Amino acid sequence: MNEKVGIVAQAQTKYEPLKEGVDLSEMIFDVVKQVREQTGLKFTLDGTGIDSTVTCSQDLWDGRTISGMFASDVAGAHLRPEEKVAGNGVSAAAYGCMQILSGHYDVVLMVAWCRESITNGRLVEWMSMEPFVHRMLGMDFCAAAALQARRYMDKYSVTPEDCARVVVRAHSNARNNPYAQSPRKLSVEDVLKSKELASPIRELDAKPTSDGACAIILAREDKAKKITSNPIWIKGFGSCYDAHMPGDRDLAKCDALVSAARQAYKEAGIKDPAKEISLAEISASYAYQELMYTEGLGLCGEGEAKELLAKGVTDMGGRLPVNPSGGSLVGNPVTVDGAVRVAEAFLQLSNQAGARQVPGARVAVAHGVDGACGQLHNVMVLGI
Amino acid sequence: MSQETKPKAPLSIEGAIILPYRYAAGGVMSRFLIALRDSKKTLGIRCSRCNMVYVPPRETCLHCFGRMDEWVELEGSGTVESYTVVRYSLPVHPMAAPFAFALIKLDGADTSLTHLLGEIDLEKIKVGMKVEPVYSESRKASILDISYFRPAN
Ligand SMILES: [Zn+2]
């Protein structure tokens, strides 16, 4: 990228299985108010404050169509512009970045929200499938992921114990994250003893139901430097879709992620991601995905993530920590998931990550995903 | 008047999105479903440029963006590439849990078909096992005209 776009602020709610007594607008207002206060920016139309809003939500999860519309006031879009991304937050942050790179706006608010607790998420997933085969069969993302998990685990000799170690590590890291949803002290045995959902996936292998919101503010280089002394720069972005129907792909692989990562690294000038990246924040709804996506991001070779995990390379204190925040396996709502990955990368690189800080972090990769078995992958490289 | 906005027990209301849809199957999916209904036959479609046979068939090739019009009649039997035993229940499941989904590479196809397994011990499913379709008695031009796949002798 020739021009630079910086992230200057982030805010997150605490993630909870059920945010009782708070309506969706209050949840959004909470994080938007925080990033406004951190930056001192107001919603303006004269180029002196926040110029536009990008929201990130999905209609069926919110239970209303064009679900950005009900929240225009709390998202800072009363008598102002707002564009909605019905995808993951990495994609929404990239869209905000492009609004700035286009020259149309200088400062953009991105806010993502979801209350998974209000509906049956498996039915929302089912509704996203094509109607003639997979919807007739009653397929949701958990069952589809289970088909992929078995292919991946068979091909690379990944055991249920390897996947359980991912969960144990996620909860262990999350104990350092004040936003994290009920991190637990778990053993590999606890995970392996948890109820089977769809073999080989067990309850603790799967992301729990979660409510929450996340906001970030992006700004053009000159303005970013005025807003904060340590803006974090978006260095590269990549996006790639795979086939909709899982049976059209080799499910043991995540070719779309490999391609998205390649685009992002090329733009960021990264030649050897395993050496140059300080930490990764990866979206994974199921434990096997965190291993698979570590490989897809080029942080190690195919089938090698379990060894990195076993050797502690991807732990806190290791050479390349994966999900210092704990990641989505501890609980981040869909559509907010990707935004959290970007927000956490910002906190790490600006040395504001508290007990989960990776010392000396210089380059981070934030990953977002949508669809059954990871149909769409988004990759963002951020740096100081 | 109290200035407190948060009552002790906040309310929530029930809601549902109930909308009827009619999804158009198009020529290719229609022909596939009608072949299942009328002659218990599984049709694939071939891209002659990529030499790939797709099941379920669709109009265009994923790889070359070309239109496909070369129909292929398959035996219907195939090999289990992956499977899962589902232990939770959804109102949209066609079988009562526990039941098994499988990815089945039909003989002569290059893609895998997602379907159900039946007449099988859920503990004895294996990747690589050969399976064959069991057709429903009352067929409606639906993918569920194949009730499930069962182990082939
Ligand atoms: Zn082709």
Coordinates of C-alpha atoms and ligand atoms in Angstrom, one line a residue, chain B residues 47 50 61 64, ligand 1:
Chain B
C47 CA -16.8 -30.1 -17.9
C50 CA -11.4 -29.6 -17.2
C61 CA -17.7 -25.2 -14.0
C64 CA -13.0 -22.6 -16.0
Ligands
ZN1 ZN -14.1 -26.5 -16.5

